[in-house]
Each structure stands twice: as structure tokens, then as C-alpha cells.
Amino acid sequence: MKLLDTTIKNNVLTSMTKILDENREALLKANKKDLEAFNKEDQAMFDRLILNDQKIDGMIKAINDVKAQEDPVNQIISDITLENGLKVTNKTAPFGTIMIIYESRPDATVEAAVLAFKSNNRILLKGGKEALYSNKILVDFWHQALTENNLSEDYIKFLQMDRTETQEFLKNPTEQLDLIVPRGGERLINFVKEHATCAVLISGRGNNFMYVDESADWNKTLAVIINAKTAKISACNALDKILINKNIAGYESKLKDLQAVLKERNVTILVDESIKKVLTDETLILDANVWKEEFLALKCCIGAVENLDEATKMINKYSGGHSAAIMTTNDENADDFMQQVDCAAVYKNSSTRFTDGGQLGVGAELAISTDKLHHRGPLGLKKLVTNKYYIIGDGNVRV
């Protein structure tokens, strides 16, 4: 798409906030149709589907936050003049066309589009069928905002395709496609990786771990576990796995404390053989693959480890590479853990629920990337660009 002036882009965003605010009732009616048609058996997906005035306020805030940020396009990364006289400038540049495939969350239709548009990318929105009515009206709002500012609706395009059609589009795109971001569970991610013919940036899968060190403050540990596990089970930053050092003082009584607080909040507990000896009435983990699962439910695994090194190896083997936390009062152990664990976000004495663009000071995010190229963690506005070299010469030839 043609590069746009920052003022024009911000004018579109101003229009969109006004349209959203003035059409709350229509959006909530559309969302109600999605909610009434949804099978509530998948509670996590149902939670992500719900819109209300608070979420609409959040959409408006996300747009305003992006509008306030510096335009990420044409920013100078490096600028040097070589001995041969060539002036070499490396600047940020748009990707081109980004496709995001996501499930349930209609607010992602706003966050993804605002980030792509401000960074001068075209975006193809492939939302799930469960949010069809919500997504369609939100894209209509975007098109109104673009039209009001004399811009083509083609900057933001809604794709309404079934699984077979999506598969064919990924294999043989009928238009330019530079980057695909699947935002959802492992099934979705694997589907996109299997069929896509362009770059895919992996995001969305959680399966986050916490290691409770032998020096951990137990009261703080319980509070953090409760928050990380139960505050929002549908979030990719929720806690699923807890590893406890066997040498912690009062090991058995603390396990029973943990069991009690989790049971109070209706959390299903799975345990390894060592924990089973203490929490005898809990379900034993028989398949090691359970440690790889993202639950998105009131469910967690508890395992015992001998030391930090064993915990680190287990996390690196089974986690989704999203977030991991250590609870400890030993700074050396914390530093070792945070250096050695291979995740996008690592925490010391804190809930994994903070892995979020807004919470980490990034602002609105397209997704939480668990890839290592080109970026890891929240994909905010500054990370939705690539780069381009500008070389200025005066008849230079290479010898």
C-alpha cells in the first residue's frame, strides 16, 4: 500500500474511536448474536468472545494509545558513509500485507487492524466463525473510518472462509501475502504452519511454568499462583504447571496448603509420582505429554524437582516458550533461572499474567510472539515493520 502521512493515519484512528463510541449498541447487539449461537462448553473461548462497555472502552484506549505513539515507518536504524563515498542508510519499512488468523476475540479485530494500519501495512483479518457478527460490524466501522478520510477500504480486509477455503488460500494466495500471524491454540498454529507458503510468526500458545525455589516466600508464592492460575483462564499468559523444590522447608504441609487454595477455587490438580505420595487423592500424570499441554481451564499440574537445574531443564523441554516464573528470595538463583529458561518472558516473584503489551509498556499488541525471528514477546507497533537499505552513490562501481 502507498505510504501514508502520519497525520492522515492518525485522522483515521480518530474517526474509528468516534465510530466505536457512537455505535456501542449496534456492536453489542451483533456480539449478542455470536454469544447466543456459541456452544458454551468451551468456557475459555466463550470468555474471549464476550464484549461489553468495558471492552469497548479498552478498544478505544488501544486505538488512542497507538495514535499517540511515534510512526514506526521510515525511522533511521543506521546511517553511515563508506570510504568509497556511498551513503548507506537503513530505515524501517512496512512488511506489506499481514494476515492474522485468530479465534473468538473480536477485540483483536480492532487491535490487529490499528497496529497494521499505523505501521502502513495492509491487513487481512481471518477471525473465527464464532465471532462472525462481531467481526463483520467492526470491519464495517474500520471501512467507515477509512472512507471518511478518502482512503481505500482495501487497507483492512475481512476474510470469511471455512477451513478448506483457508487451507487453499494459505497454499495458493490469490493476493500478495508477506506475513501470517496465527493467534490461538496449537491446532491452529500447526494448521497454518503446515499449509502456509510465506513467513509465519508463531504466537498465542502458553503452557506457562512456575518454579518454587527452596527459599521462596510461601505467602507470596500462594498469592502469585492464585492470580496466575485463576484470574483469567482463557489468557495465554495463565499458569499451567507448578514445580516445587523438594528441599523447601515444610514441604508436605506446603503442598497441602497449595492443594487447599487451589481446591477452594475449583482447580483440578494433576500430580507426578513424587507429589502423589503426599497428595494421595489427586490424579497421577500417566502421560508425559500432559506437561506440554496448554489447558485454558481451571486445571494445573504440580511436580517435584530436586533443584533449580532440574526445573530449568523441564521447563525448556515442555513449555510453550511463552512465560515462566521463579519464586525465590535467592537473587543468584533468580538470575540463573532467568538467564537459562528459554521463554519470551521470564519473571522473578511475579505472576505470568503480566505478559501483555499493555502491562509491559508496549501498548496494543498484535500477539505474543514465541518465535525468535524477527521478534519475541508482545508484537507492538514498533515491531510491525521490517527494514530497507537506502544507498546513495555518484556513479559508484564495485572493483
Coordinates of C-alpha atoms in Angstrom, one line a residue:
M1 CA 0.0 0.0 0.0
K2 CA 1.1 3.6 -0.7
L3 CA 3.0 5.1 2.2
L4 CA 0.7 7.5 4.1
D5 CA 1.5 10.6 6.0
T6 CA 1.3 10.2 9.8
T7 CA -1.4 12.8 10.1
I8 CA -3.7 11.0 7.7
K9 CA -3.2 7.7 9.6
N10 CA -4.0 9.4 12.9
N11 CA -7.1 11.0 11.4
V12 CA -8.4 7.6 10.5
L13 CA -7.8 6.4 14.1
T14 CA -9.6 9.4 15.4
S15 CA -12.6 8.6 13.2
M16 CA -12.6 5.0 14.4
T17 CA -12.7 5.9 18.1
K18 CA -15.7 8.2 17.4
I19 CA -17.5 5.5 15.3
L20 CA -16.9 2.9 18.0
D21 CA -18.1 5.1 20.8
E22 CA -21.3 6.2 18.9
N23 CA -22.2 2.7 17.8
R24 CA -21.8 0.7 21.1
E25 CA -25.4 -0.6 21.0
A26 CA -25.1 -1.9 17.4
L27 CA -21.8 -3.7 18.3
L28 CA -23.2 -5.2 21.5
K29 CA -26.3 -6.5 19.6
A30 CA -24.0 -8.1 17.0
N31 CA -21.9 -9.7 19.8
K32 CA -25.1 -11.0 21.4
K33 CA -25.9 -12.9 18.2
D34 CA -22.5 -14.5 18.4
L35 CA -22.9 -15.4 22.1
E36 CA -26.4 -16.9 21.6
A37 CA -25.1 -19.1 18.8
F38 CA -22.0 -20.3 20.7
N39 CA -21.6 -23.7 22.4
K40 CA -20.7 -22.7 25.9
E41 CA -18.8 -26.0 26.6
D42 CA -15.5 -24.2 25.7
Q43 CA -15.6 -21.7 28.6
A44 CA -12.2 -20.1 27.7
M45 CA -13.3 -19.4 24.1
F46 CA -16.7 -18.1 25.3
D47 CA -15.0 -15.7 27.8
R48 CA -12.8 -14.3 25.0
L49 CA -15.9 -13.8 22.8
I50 CA -17.8 -11.6 25.2
L51 CA -17.9 -7.8 24.5
N52 CA -19.2 -5.2 26.9
D53 CA -18.8 -1.5 27.5
Q54 CA -15.6 -2.1 29.4
K55 CA -14.1 -4.0 26.5
I56 CA -15.3 -1.3 24.1
D57 CA -13.5 1.3 26.3
G58 CA -10.4 -0.9 26.0
M59 CA -10.6 -0.9 22.2
I60 CA -10.9 2.9 22.2
K61 CA -8.0 3.2 24.6
A62 CA -5.9 0.8 22.4
I63 CA -6.5 3.0 19.4
N64 CA -5.7 6.2 21.2
D65 CA -2.5 4.7 22.6
V66 CA -1.4 3.7 19.1
K67 CA -2.3 7.1 17.7
A68 CA -0.1 8.7 20.4
Q69 CA 2.9 6.5 19.5
E70 CA 5.6 7.6 17.1
D71 CA 5.1 6.5 13.5
P72 CA 7.3 3.4 13.2
V73 CA 7.8 3.7 9.4
N74 CA 10.9 5.5 7.9
Q75 CA 12.8 5.6 11.2
I76 CA 16.6 5.5 10.7
I77 CA 18.2 2.4 12.2
S78 CA 21.7 3.3 11.0
D79 CA 23.3 5.9 8.8
I80 CA 26.9 5.7 7.6
T81 CA 29.1 6.9 4.8
L82 CA 31.7 4.4 3.5
E83 CA 35.2 5.1 2.3
N84 CA 34.1 4.7 -1.3
G85 CA 31.6 7.6 -0.9
L86 CA 28.5 5.5 -0.7
K87 CA 26.0 6.8 1.8
V88 CA 24.2 3.8 3.4
T89 CA 21.0 4.4 5.4
N90 CA 19.0 1.6 6.9
K91 CA 15.4 2.6 7.6
T92 CA 12.3 0.8 8.9
A93 CA 9.7 -0.2 6.3
P94 CA 6.3 -1.9 6.3
F95 CA 6.0 -5.6 5.8
G96 CA 3.4 -5.2 3.1
T97 CA 0.4 -7.5 3.7
I98 CA -0.1 -9.2 7.1
M99 CA -2.7 -11.9 7.6
I100 CA -3.8 -12.7 11.1
I101 CA -5.8 -15.8 11.9
Y102 CA -7.4 -15.8 15.3
E103 CA -10.2 -17.4 17.3
S104 CA -13.0 -15.9 19.3
R105 CA -11.7 -12.5 20.4
P106 CA -13.4 -9.7 18.5
D107 CA -11.3 -7.0 20.2
A108 CA -8.4 -8.5 18.3
T109 CA -10.1 -7.2 15.1
V110 CA -9.5 -3.7 16.5
E111 CA -6.1 -4.2 18.0
A112 CA -4.6 -6.0 15.0
A113 CA -6.0 -3.5 12.4
V114 CA -4.9 -0.4 14.3
L115 CA -1.4 -1.7 14.6
A116 CA -1.2 -2.8 11.0
F117 CA -2.6 0.4 9.7
K118 CA -0.4 2.8 11.7
S119 CA 2.6 0.8 10.6
N120 CA 1.4 1.2 7.0
N121 CA 0.7 -2.5 6.5
R122 CA -2.4 -3.9 4.8
I123 CA -4.1 -6.5 7.0
L124 CA -6.2 -9.5 6.2
L125 CA -8.4 -10.5 9.1
K126 CA -9.4 -14.1 9.4
G127 CA -11.5 -14.3 12.5
G128 CA -13.2 -17.5 13.8
K129 CA -16.8 -18.2 12.8
E130 CA -17.8 -17.9 16.4
A131 CA -17.3 -14.1 16.3
L132 CA -18.7 -13.6 12.8
Y133 CA -21.2 -10.9 13.5
S134 CA -19.0 -9.0 15.9
N135 CA -16.1 -9.0 13.5
K136 CA -18.2 -8.0 10.5
I137 CA -19.5 -4.9 12.2
L138 CA -16.1 -3.9 13.5
V139 CA -14.6 -4.2 10.0
D140 CA -17.6 -2.1 8.8
F141 CA -16.6 0.5 11.3
W142 CA -13.0 0.5 10.0
H143 CA -14.2 0.9 6.5
Q144 CA -16.3 3.9 7.5
A145 CA -13.2 5.5 9.2
L146 CA -11.2 4.9 6.0
T147 CA -13.9 6.3 3.7
E148 CA -14.3 9.4 5.9
N149 CA -10.7 10.1 5.2
N150 CA -10.8 9.4 1.5
L151 CA -8.8 6.1 1.7
S152 CA -9.4 2.7 0.2
E153 CA -11.2 0.1 2.3
D154 CA -8.6 -2.3 1.0
Y155 CA -6.2 -1.4 3.8
I156 CA -8.3 -3.6 6.2
K157 CA -10.0 -6.7 4.7
F158 CA -12.2 -9.3 6.3
L159 CA -11.8 -12.8 5.1
Q160 CA -14.9 -15.0 5.5
M161 CA -13.6 -18.5 4.7
D162 CA -14.2 -22.0 6.0
R163 CA -11.3 -24.4 6.9
T164 CA -11.0 -25.8 3.4
E165 CA -11.0 -22.4 1.8
T166 CA -8.5 -21.1 4.3
Q167 CA -6.2 -24.0 3.6
E168 CA -6.3 -23.4 -0.1
F169 CA -5.7 -19.6 0.4
L170 CA -2.6 -20.4 2.5
K171 CA -1.2 -22.7 -0.1
N172 CA -2.1 -20.5 -3.1
P173 CA -2.7 -16.9 -2.0
T174 CA -4.8 -15.0 -4.5
E175 CA -3.1 -11.8 -3.5
Q176 CA 0.2 -10.6 -2.0
L177 CA 0.9 -12.1 1.4
D178 CA 4.1 -11.3 3.3
L179 CA 3.5 -12.5 6.9
I180 CA 0.9 -14.7 8.6
V181 CA 0.3 -14.5 12.4
P182 CA -1.8 -17.3 13.8
R183 CA -3.1 -16.3 17.2
G184 CA -4.6 -19.2 19.0
G185 CA -4.1 -22.7 20.2
E186 CA -1.7 -25.3 19.0
R187 CA -4.1 -26.9 16.5
L188 CA -4.5 -23.5 14.7
I189 CA -0.7 -22.9 14.7
N190 CA 0.1 -26.3 13.3
F191 CA -2.6 -25.9 10.7
V192 CA -1.1 -22.6 9.5
K193 CA 2.5 -23.9 9.6
E194 CA 1.5 -27.0 7.6
H195 CA -0.2 -25.1 4.7
A196 CA 1.4 -21.6 4.5
T197 CA 3.9 -20.7 1.8
C198 CA 5.1 -17.4 3.3
A199 CA 6.6 -16.4 6.6
V200 CA 4.7 -17.4 9.7
L201 CA 5.2 -15.8 13.1
I202 CA 4.2 -18.1 15.9
S203 CA 2.2 -16.7 18.8
G204 CA -0.6 -17.5 21.2
R205 CA 0.4 -20.8 22.8
G206 CA 1.0 -20.5 26.6
N207 CA 1.6 -23.6 28.8
N208 CA 3.5 -21.4 31.4
F209 CA 5.5 -22.8 34.3
M210 CA 6.4 -21.6 37.7
Y211 CA 9.4 -22.9 39.8
V212 CA 9.1 -22.6 43.5
D213 CA 12.6 -22.4 44.9
E214 CA 13.5 -23.8 48.3
S215 CA 14.0 -20.2 49.6
A216 CA 10.6 -18.9 48.3
D217 CA 8.4 -16.7 50.4
W218 CA 5.4 -19.1 50.8
N219 CA 2.7 -16.5 51.3
K220 CA 3.8 -14.5 48.3
T221 CA 4.0 -17.8 46.3
L222 CA 0.4 -18.8 47.1
A223 CA -0.8 -15.3 46.1
V224 CA 1.0 -15.3 42.8
I225 CA -0.1 -18.9 42.0
I226 CA -3.8 -18.0 42.6
N227 CA -3.5 -14.9 40.4
A228 CA -1.6 -16.6 37.6
K229 CA -3.8 -19.7 37.5
T230 CA -7.3 -18.4 38.2
A231 CA -7.6 -14.7 37.3
K232 CA -8.2 -15.4 33.6
I233 CA -8.1 -19.0 32.5
S234 CA -8.7 -18.0 28.8
A235 CA -5.4 -16.0 28.6
C236 CA -2.3 -17.4 27.0
N237 CA -0.3 -15.9 30.0
A238 CA -2.2 -18.1 32.6
L239 CA -0.2 -20.6 34.7
D240 CA -0.5 -24.3 33.9
K241 CA 2.5 -26.0 35.6
I242 CA 4.0 -25.7 39.1
L243 CA 7.4 -27.2 40.0
I244 CA 8.3 -27.3 43.7
N245 CA 11.7 -27.9 45.2
K246 CA 11.6 -30.9 47.4
N247 CA 14.0 -29.3 49.9
I248 CA 11.7 -26.4 50.7
A249 CA 11.0 -26.2 54.5
G250 CA 7.7 -27.8 55.5
Y251 CA 7.5 -29.4 52.0
E252 CA 4.5 -31.7 52.8
S253 CA 2.5 -29.1 54.7
K254 CA 3.1 -26.5 52.0
L255 CA 1.9 -29.0 49.3
K256 CA -1.3 -29.4 51.3
D257 CA -1.6 -25.7 51.6
L258 CA -1.3 -25.3 47.9
Q259 CA -3.8 -28.1 47.3
A260 CA -6.3 -26.4 49.6
V261 CA -6.2 -23.0 48.0
L262 CA -6.5 -24.5 44.5
K263 CA -9.4 -26.7 45.5
E264 CA -11.2 -23.7 47.0
R265 CA -11.1 -22.2 43.6
N266 CA -12.2 -25.4 41.8
V267 CA -8.9 -26.0 40.2
T268 CA -8.4 -29.7 39.0
I269 CA -4.9 -30.9 40.1
L270 CA -2.7 -33.4 38.3
V271 CA 0.4 -34.6 40.0
D272 CA 3.6 -36.5 39.4
E273 CA 4.6 -39.6 41.3
S274 CA 6.5 -37.7 44.0
I275 CA 3.7 -35.3 44.7
K276 CA 1.2 -38.2 44.7
K277 CA 2.9 -39.6 47.8
V278 CA 1.7 -36.5 49.7
L279 CA -1.5 -35.5 47.8
T280 CA -2.7 -39.1 47.6
D281 CA -6.2 -38.2 46.4
E282 CA -5.1 -36.3 43.3
T283 CA -4.9 -37.7 39.8
L284 CA -1.5 -39.1 38.8
I285 CA 0.0 -37.9 35.5
L286 CA 0.4 -41.1 33.4
D287 CA 1.4 -39.5 30.0
A288 CA 4.4 -37.1 30.0
N289 CA 2.8 -35.2 27.1
V290 CA 0.4 -33.6 29.6
W291 CA 3.3 -31.4 30.6
K292 CA 3.3 -29.9 27.1
E293 CA -0.5 -29.1 27.1
E294 CA -1.9 -25.6 27.4
F295 CA -5.0 -26.1 29.5
L296 CA -7.1 -22.8 29.2
A297 CA -9.1 -24.2 32.1
L298 CA -9.2 -24.4 35.9
K299 CA -6.6 -27.2 35.8
C300 CA -2.9 -27.4 36.6
C301 CA 0.0 -29.9 37.1
I302 CA 2.2 -30.0 40.2
G303 CA 5.6 -31.7 40.1
A304 CA 8.6 -32.0 42.4
V305 CA 12.2 -31.3 41.5
E306 CA 15.5 -31.7 43.3
N307 CA 17.0 -28.3 42.3
L308 CA 16.9 -25.3 40.0
D309 CA 18.8 -27.1 37.2
E310 CA 16.2 -29.9 37.1
A311 CA 13.4 -27.3 37.0
T312 CA 15.1 -25.3 34.2
K313 CA 15.6 -28.4 32.0
M314 CA 12.0 -29.5 32.5
I315 CA 10.6 -26.0 31.5
N316 CA 12.8 -25.9 28.4
K317 CA 11.6 -29.3 27.4
Y318 CA 7.9 -28.9 27.9
S319 CA 6.9 -25.2 28.0
G320 CA 5.5 -23.3 25.0
G321 CA 8.3 -20.7 25.2
H322 CA 5.9 -18.1 26.4
S323 CA 6.4 -17.2 30.1
A324 CA 8.0 -18.8 33.1
A325 CA 8.4 -17.6 36.7
I326 CA 10.6 -18.3 39.7
M327 CA 9.5 -17.7 43.3
T328 CA 12.7 -17.2 45.4
T329 CA 14.5 -14.9 47.8
N330 CA 17.8 -16.0 46.4
D331 CA 19.0 -13.5 43.9
E332 CA 21.7 -15.7 42.4
N333 CA 19.1 -18.5 41.8
A334 CA 16.7 -16.0 40.2
D335 CA 19.4 -14.7 37.9
D336 CA 20.4 -18.2 36.9
F337 CA 16.8 -19.2 36.2
M338 CA 16.0 -16.1 34.2
Q339 CA 19.2 -16.5 32.1
Q340 CA 18.7 -20.2 31.4
V341 CA 15.0 -20.6 30.8
D342 CA 14.2 -20.3 27.1
C343 CA 11.0 -18.2 27.1
A344 CA 9.9 -14.9 25.7
A345 CA 9.2 -13.5 29.2
V346 CA 10.8 -14.7 32.5
Y347 CA 9.7 -13.5 35.9
K348 CA 11.1 -13.3 39.4
N349 CA 8.5 -13.3 42.2
S350 CA 5.7 -12.2 39.9
S351 CA 2.6 -13.6 38.1
T352 CA 2.9 -14.6 34.5
R353 CA -0.3 -12.7 33.8
F354 CA 1.8 -9.6 33.1
T355 CA 2.9 -10.9 29.7
D356 CA 0.7 -8.5 27.8
G357 CA 1.6 -5.5 25.6
G358 CA -0.3 -3.0 27.8
Q359 CA 1.1 -4.4 31.0
L360 CA 4.7 -4.4 29.8
G361 CA 4.6 -0.8 28.4
V362 CA 4.4 -1.8 24.8
G363 CA 0.8 -0.7 24.3
A364 CA -1.7 -2.6 22.0
E365 CA -0.2 -5.8 20.6
L366 CA -0.9 -8.0 17.5
A367 CA 0.1 -11.1 19.5
I368 CA 2.6 -12.5 21.9
S369 CA 5.3 -14.0 19.7
T370 CA 7.1 -17.1 20.9
D371 CA 9.3 -17.1 17.8
K372 CA 12.9 -15.8 17.9
L373 CA 12.7 -14.2 14.5
H374 CA 12.1 -11.4 14.0
H375 CA 10.8 -10.5 17.5
R376 CA 9.9 -12.3 20.7
G377 CA 7.2 -11.2 23.2
P378 CA 4.5 -8.6 22.6
L379 CA 4.2 -7.6 19.0
G380 CA 3.6 -3.9 19.4
L381 CA 3.6 -1.1 16.9
K382 CA 7.4 -0.7 16.7
K383 CA 7.8 -4.4 15.8
L384 CA 5.3 -4.5 12.9
V385 CA 8.0 -3.2 10.5
T386 CA 10.9 -4.7 8.6
N387 CA 13.8 -2.7 7.2
K388 CA 15.2 -1.4 3.9
Y389 CA 18.6 -0.1 2.9
Y390 CA 18.9 3.2 1.0
I391 CA 22.2 3.5 -0.8
I392 CA 23.1 6.8 -2.4
G393 CA 26.1 7.0 -4.8
D394 CA 27.5 9.1 -7.6
G395 CA 28.3 6.7 -10.4
N396 CA 30.0 4.2 -8.0
V397 CA 31.1 0.8 -9.4
R398 CA 32.4 -2.1 -7.5
V399 CA 36.0 -3.2 -8.2

